[in-house]
CSV table of C-alpha atoms in Angstrom, one decimal:
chain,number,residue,atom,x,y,z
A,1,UNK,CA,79.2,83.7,-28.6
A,2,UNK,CA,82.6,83.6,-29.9
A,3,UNK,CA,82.9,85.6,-33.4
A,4,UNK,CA,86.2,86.3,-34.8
A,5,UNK,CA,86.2,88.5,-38.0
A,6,UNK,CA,88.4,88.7,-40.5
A,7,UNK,CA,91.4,88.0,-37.8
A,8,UNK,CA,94.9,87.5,-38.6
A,9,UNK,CA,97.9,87.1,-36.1
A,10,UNK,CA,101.8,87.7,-37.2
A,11,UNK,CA,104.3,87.3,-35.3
A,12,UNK,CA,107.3,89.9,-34.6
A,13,UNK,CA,109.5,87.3,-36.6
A,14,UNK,CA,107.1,88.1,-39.4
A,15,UNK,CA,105.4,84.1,-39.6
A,16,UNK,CA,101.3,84.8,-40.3
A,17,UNK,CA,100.3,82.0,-37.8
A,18,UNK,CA,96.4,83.3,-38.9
A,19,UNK,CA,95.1,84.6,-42.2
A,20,UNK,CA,91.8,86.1,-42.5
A,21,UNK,CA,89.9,84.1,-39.9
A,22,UNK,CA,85.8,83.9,-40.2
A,23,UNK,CA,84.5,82.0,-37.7
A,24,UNK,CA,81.5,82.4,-35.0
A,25,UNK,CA,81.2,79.6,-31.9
A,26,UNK,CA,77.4,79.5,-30.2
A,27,UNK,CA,77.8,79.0,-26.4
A,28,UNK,CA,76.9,75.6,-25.6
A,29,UNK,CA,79.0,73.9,-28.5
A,30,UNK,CA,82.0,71.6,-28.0
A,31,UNK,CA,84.4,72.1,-31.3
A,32,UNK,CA,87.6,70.0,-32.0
A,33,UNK,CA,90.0,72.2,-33.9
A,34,UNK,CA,92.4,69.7,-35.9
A,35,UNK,CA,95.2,70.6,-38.0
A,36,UNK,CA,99.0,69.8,-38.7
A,37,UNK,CA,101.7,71.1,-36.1
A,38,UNK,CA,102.1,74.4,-36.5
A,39,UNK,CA,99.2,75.5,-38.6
A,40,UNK,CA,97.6,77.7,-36.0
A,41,UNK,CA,95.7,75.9,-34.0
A,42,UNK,CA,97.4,77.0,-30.7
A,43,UNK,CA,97.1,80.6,-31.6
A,44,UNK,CA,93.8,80.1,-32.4
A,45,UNK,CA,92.3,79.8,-29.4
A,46,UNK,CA,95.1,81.1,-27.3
A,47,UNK,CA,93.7,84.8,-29.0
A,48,UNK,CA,89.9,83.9,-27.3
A,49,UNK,CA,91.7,84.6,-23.6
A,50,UNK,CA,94.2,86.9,-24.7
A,51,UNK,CA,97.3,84.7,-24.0
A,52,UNK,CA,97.7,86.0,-28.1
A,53,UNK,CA,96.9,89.7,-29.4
A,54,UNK,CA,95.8,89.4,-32.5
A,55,UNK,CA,96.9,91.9,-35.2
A,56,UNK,CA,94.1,92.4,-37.8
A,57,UNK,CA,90.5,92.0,-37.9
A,58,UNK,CA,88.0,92.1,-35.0
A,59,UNK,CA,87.2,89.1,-31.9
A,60,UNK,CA,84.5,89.3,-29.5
A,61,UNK,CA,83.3,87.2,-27.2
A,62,UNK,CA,79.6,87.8,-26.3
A,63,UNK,CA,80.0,91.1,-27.8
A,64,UNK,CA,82.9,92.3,-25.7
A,65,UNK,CA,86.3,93.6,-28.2
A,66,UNK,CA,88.6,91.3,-26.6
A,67,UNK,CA,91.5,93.9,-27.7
A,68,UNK,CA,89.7,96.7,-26.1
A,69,UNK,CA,90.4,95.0,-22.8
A,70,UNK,CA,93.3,96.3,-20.5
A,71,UNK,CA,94.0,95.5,-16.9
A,72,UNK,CA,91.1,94.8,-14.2
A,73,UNK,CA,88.6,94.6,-17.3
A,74,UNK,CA,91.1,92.3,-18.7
A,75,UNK,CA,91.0,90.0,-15.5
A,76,UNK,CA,87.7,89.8,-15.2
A,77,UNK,CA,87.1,88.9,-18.8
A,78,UNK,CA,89.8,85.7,-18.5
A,79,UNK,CA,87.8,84.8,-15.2
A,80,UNK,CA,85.2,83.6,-17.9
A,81,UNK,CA,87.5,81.6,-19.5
A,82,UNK,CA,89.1,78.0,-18.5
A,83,UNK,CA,92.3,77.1,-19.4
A,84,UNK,CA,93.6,73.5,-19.5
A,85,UNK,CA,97.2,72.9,-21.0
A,86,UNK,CA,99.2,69.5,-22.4
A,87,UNK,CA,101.0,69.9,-19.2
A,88,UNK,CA,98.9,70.4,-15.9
A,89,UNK,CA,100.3,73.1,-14.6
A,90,UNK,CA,100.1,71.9,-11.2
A,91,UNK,CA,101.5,72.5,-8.1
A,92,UNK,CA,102.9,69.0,-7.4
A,93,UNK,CA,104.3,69.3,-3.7
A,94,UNK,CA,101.1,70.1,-2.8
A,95,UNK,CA,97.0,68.7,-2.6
A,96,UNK,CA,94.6,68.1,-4.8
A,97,UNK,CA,92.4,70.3,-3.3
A,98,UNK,CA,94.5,72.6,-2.9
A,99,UNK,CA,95.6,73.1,-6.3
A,100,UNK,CA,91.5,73.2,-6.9
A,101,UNK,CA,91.5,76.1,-4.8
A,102,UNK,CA,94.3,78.1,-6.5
A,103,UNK,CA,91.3,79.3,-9.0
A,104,UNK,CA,90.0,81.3,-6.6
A,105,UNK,CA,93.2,83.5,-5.8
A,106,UNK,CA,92.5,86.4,-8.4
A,107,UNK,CA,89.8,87.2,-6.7
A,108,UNK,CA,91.0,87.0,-3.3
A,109,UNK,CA,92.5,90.0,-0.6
A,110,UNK,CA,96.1,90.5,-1.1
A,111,UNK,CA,96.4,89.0,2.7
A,112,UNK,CA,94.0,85.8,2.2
A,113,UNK,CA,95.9,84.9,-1.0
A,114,UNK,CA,99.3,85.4,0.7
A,115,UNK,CA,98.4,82.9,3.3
A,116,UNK,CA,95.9,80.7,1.9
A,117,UNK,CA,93.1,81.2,3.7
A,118,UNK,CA,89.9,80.0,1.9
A,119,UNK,CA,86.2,79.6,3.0
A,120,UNK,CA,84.1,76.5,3.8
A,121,UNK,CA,82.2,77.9,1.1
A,122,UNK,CA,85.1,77.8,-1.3
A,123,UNK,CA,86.4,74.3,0.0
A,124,UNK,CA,83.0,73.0,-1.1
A,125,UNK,CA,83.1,74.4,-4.5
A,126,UNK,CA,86.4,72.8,-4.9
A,127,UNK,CA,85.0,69.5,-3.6
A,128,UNK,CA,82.2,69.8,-6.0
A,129,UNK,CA,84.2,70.1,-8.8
A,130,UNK,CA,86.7,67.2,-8.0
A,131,UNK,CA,83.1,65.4,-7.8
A,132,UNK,CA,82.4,66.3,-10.9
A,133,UNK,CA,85.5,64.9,-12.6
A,134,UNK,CA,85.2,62.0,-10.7
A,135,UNK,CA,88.6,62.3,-8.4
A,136,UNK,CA,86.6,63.4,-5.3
A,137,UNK,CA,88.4,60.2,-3.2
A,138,UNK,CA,92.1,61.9,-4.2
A,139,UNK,CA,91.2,65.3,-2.8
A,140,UNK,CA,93.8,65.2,0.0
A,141,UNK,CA,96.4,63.2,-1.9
A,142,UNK,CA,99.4,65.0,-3.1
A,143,UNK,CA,99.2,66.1,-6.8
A,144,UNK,CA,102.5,64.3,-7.5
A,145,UNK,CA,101.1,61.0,-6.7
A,146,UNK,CA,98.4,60.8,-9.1
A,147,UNK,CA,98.9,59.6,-12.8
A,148,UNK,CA,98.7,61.8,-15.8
A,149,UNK,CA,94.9,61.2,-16.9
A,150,UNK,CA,94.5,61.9,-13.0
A,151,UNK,CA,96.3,65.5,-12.7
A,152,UNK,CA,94.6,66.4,-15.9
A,153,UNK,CA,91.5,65.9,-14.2
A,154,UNK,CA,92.3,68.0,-11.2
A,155,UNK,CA,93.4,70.8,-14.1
A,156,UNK,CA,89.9,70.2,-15.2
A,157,UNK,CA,88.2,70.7,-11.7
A,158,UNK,CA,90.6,73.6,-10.8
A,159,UNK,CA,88.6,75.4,-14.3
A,160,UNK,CA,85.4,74.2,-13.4
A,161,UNK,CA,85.7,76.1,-9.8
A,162,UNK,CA,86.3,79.5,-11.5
A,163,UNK,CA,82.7,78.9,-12.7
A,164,UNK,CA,83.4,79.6,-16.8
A,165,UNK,CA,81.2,79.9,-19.7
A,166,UNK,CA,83.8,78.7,-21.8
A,167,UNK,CA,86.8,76.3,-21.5
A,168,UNK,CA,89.8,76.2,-24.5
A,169,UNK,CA,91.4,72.8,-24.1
A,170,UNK,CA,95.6,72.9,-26.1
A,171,UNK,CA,96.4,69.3,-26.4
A,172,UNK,CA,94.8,68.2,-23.4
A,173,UNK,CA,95.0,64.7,-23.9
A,174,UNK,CA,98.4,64.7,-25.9
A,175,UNK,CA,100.5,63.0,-22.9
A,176,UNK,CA,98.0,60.3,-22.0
A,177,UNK,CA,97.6,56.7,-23.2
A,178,UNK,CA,94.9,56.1,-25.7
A,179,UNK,CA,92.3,54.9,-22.7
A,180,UNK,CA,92.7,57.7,-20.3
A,181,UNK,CA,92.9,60.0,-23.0
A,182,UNK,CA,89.1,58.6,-23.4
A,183,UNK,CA,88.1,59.2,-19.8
A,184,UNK,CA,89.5,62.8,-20.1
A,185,UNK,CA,87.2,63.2,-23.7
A,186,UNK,CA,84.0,61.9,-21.5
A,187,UNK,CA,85.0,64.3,-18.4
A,188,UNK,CA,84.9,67.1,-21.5
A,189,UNK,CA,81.7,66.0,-23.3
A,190,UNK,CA,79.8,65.5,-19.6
A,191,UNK,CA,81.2,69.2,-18.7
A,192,UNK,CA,79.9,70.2,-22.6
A,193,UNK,CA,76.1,68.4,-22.1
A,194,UNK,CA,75.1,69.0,-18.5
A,195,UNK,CA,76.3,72.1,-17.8
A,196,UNK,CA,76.2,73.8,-21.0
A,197,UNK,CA,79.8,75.5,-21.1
A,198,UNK,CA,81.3,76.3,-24.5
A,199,UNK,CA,84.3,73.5,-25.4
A,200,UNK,CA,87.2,74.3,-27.8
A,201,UNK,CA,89.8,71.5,-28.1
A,202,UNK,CA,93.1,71.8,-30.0
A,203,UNK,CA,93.3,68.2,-30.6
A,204,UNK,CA,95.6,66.0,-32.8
A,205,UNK,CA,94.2,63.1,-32.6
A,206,UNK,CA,90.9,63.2,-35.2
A,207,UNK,CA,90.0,60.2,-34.0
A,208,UNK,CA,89.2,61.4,-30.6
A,209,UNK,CA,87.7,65.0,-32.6
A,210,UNK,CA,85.4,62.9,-34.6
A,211,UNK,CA,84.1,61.2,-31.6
A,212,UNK,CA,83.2,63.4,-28.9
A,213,UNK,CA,83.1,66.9,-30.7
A,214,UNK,CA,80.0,68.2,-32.7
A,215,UNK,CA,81.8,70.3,-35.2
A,216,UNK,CA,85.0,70.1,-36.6
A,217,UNK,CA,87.6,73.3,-37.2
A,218,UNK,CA,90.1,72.4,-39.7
A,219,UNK,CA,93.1,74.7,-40.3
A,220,UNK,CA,95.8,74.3,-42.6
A,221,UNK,CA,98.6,77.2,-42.8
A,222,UNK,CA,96.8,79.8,-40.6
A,223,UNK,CA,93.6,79.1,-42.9
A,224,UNK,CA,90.1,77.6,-42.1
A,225,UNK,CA,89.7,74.7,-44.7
A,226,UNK,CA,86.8,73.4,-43.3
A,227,UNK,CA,84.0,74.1,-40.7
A,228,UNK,CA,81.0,71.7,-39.8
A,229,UNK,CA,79.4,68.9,-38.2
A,230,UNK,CA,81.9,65.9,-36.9
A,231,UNK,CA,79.9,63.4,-38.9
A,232,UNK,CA,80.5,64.8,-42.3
A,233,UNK,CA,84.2,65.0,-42.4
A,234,UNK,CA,85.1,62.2,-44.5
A,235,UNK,CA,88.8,61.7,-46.2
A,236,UNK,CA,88.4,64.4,-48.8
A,237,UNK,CA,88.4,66.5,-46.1
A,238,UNK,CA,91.0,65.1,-43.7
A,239,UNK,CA,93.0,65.3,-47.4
A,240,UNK,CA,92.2,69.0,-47.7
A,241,UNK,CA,93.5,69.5,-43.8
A,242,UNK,CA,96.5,67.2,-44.0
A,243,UNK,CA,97.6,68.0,-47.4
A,244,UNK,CA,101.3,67.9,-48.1
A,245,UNK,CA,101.7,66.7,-44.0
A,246,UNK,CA,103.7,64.1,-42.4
A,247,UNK,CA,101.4,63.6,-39.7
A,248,UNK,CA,99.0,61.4,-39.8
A,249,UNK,CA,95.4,61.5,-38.7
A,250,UNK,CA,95.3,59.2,-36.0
């Protein structure tokens, strides 16, 4: 369980990118968080792993003070905790598979990790989880040589080798064309249904969030606006959201 109390986050520059923040997230749920640019979306879940400190109010995460953590405890915490970004954040030169197996580094000797020595045991989890993203033919092709909606998958597989109970997804679908950014949304709601892992997507698209997620997050200005199931957000809503923005709900 996620449960964020009363949390706000300001930044040195003095911008409140979160304002008294309510909001408790079951395991096993898949929430789209939509918003306009800048409304806090990013920071939102970027304060579940820490990437953020918050600076009021309380967040745990299955009862664990996520402030309270500091070094080793720290570590261990984030090894719970997937990561996908817009961008990849691949190592292009190299393999798939290898990139797969870059999630098990932190908890490698200094000396395997320096050399990159893995087990068969930890080559097969790798394969597994390129297997489950449905890229297990590309495993010794060159991340550079695969397409966008392709590297995001191996992004996706390299999280699903750490093993999480949770994965926060920040615009993982922003770069793709509209049909791969669907395959990517199916990988995510497969992930979601059969193995049970928490999903939290910063998403703009609402389309997309109305589609594959359960239950909707809207934040407008650092503020929750509205919080429940997919299927009852109508345009009152997307109005309260998107008031006063340029974007539109796509």
């Amino acid at each position: 369980m996620i449960e964020f109390k009363d949390v706000n986050k300001r930044y040195p520059n003095g911008f409140e990118a979160l304002k008294h923040i309510n909001l408790t997230i079951d395991q096993g749920e898949f929430v789209a968080i939509i918003g306009l640019s800048g409304a806090g979306k990013s920071t939102l879940i970027r304060t579940i792993n820490r990437m953020h400190d918050i600076t009021g109010g309380t967040l745990t995460v299955d009862g664990t003070d996520v402030m309270a953590l500091h070094g080793k405890s720290l570590r261990r915490f984030r090894r719970k905790i997937g990561m996908i970004f817009q961008s990849f954040n691949l190592i292009t030169r190299t393999t798939v598979i290898k990139n797969v197996l870059t999630a098990f580094v932190p908890d490698l000797p200094w000396w395997r990790a320096a050399f990159g020595i893995f087990t068969k045991e930890e080559k097969m989890q790798a394969l597994e989880a390129l297997d489950k993203v449905g890229i297990l033919e590309k495993a010794f092709v060159r991340a550079d040589q695969l397409s966008g909606g392709q590297q995001q998958r191996v992004a996706l597989a390299r999280t699903l080798a750490q093993n999480p109970q949770i994965i926060l997804a920040d615009e993982p679908v922003a770069s793709l064309d509209p049909v791969t950014a669907k395959q990517v949304m199916d990988d995510f709601r497969r992930i979601n249904r059969d193995m049970k892992i928490t999903v939290l997507i910063n998403i703009h698209h609402v389309e997309l969030a109305l589609q594959y997620a359960t239950r909707v997050v809207g934040i407008r200005a650092g503020e929750i606006v509205y919080d429940g199931p997919a299927d009852k957000v109508d345009q009152a809503v997307l109005d309260a959201i998107y008031q006063g923005g340029q974007e539109e709900a796509e």
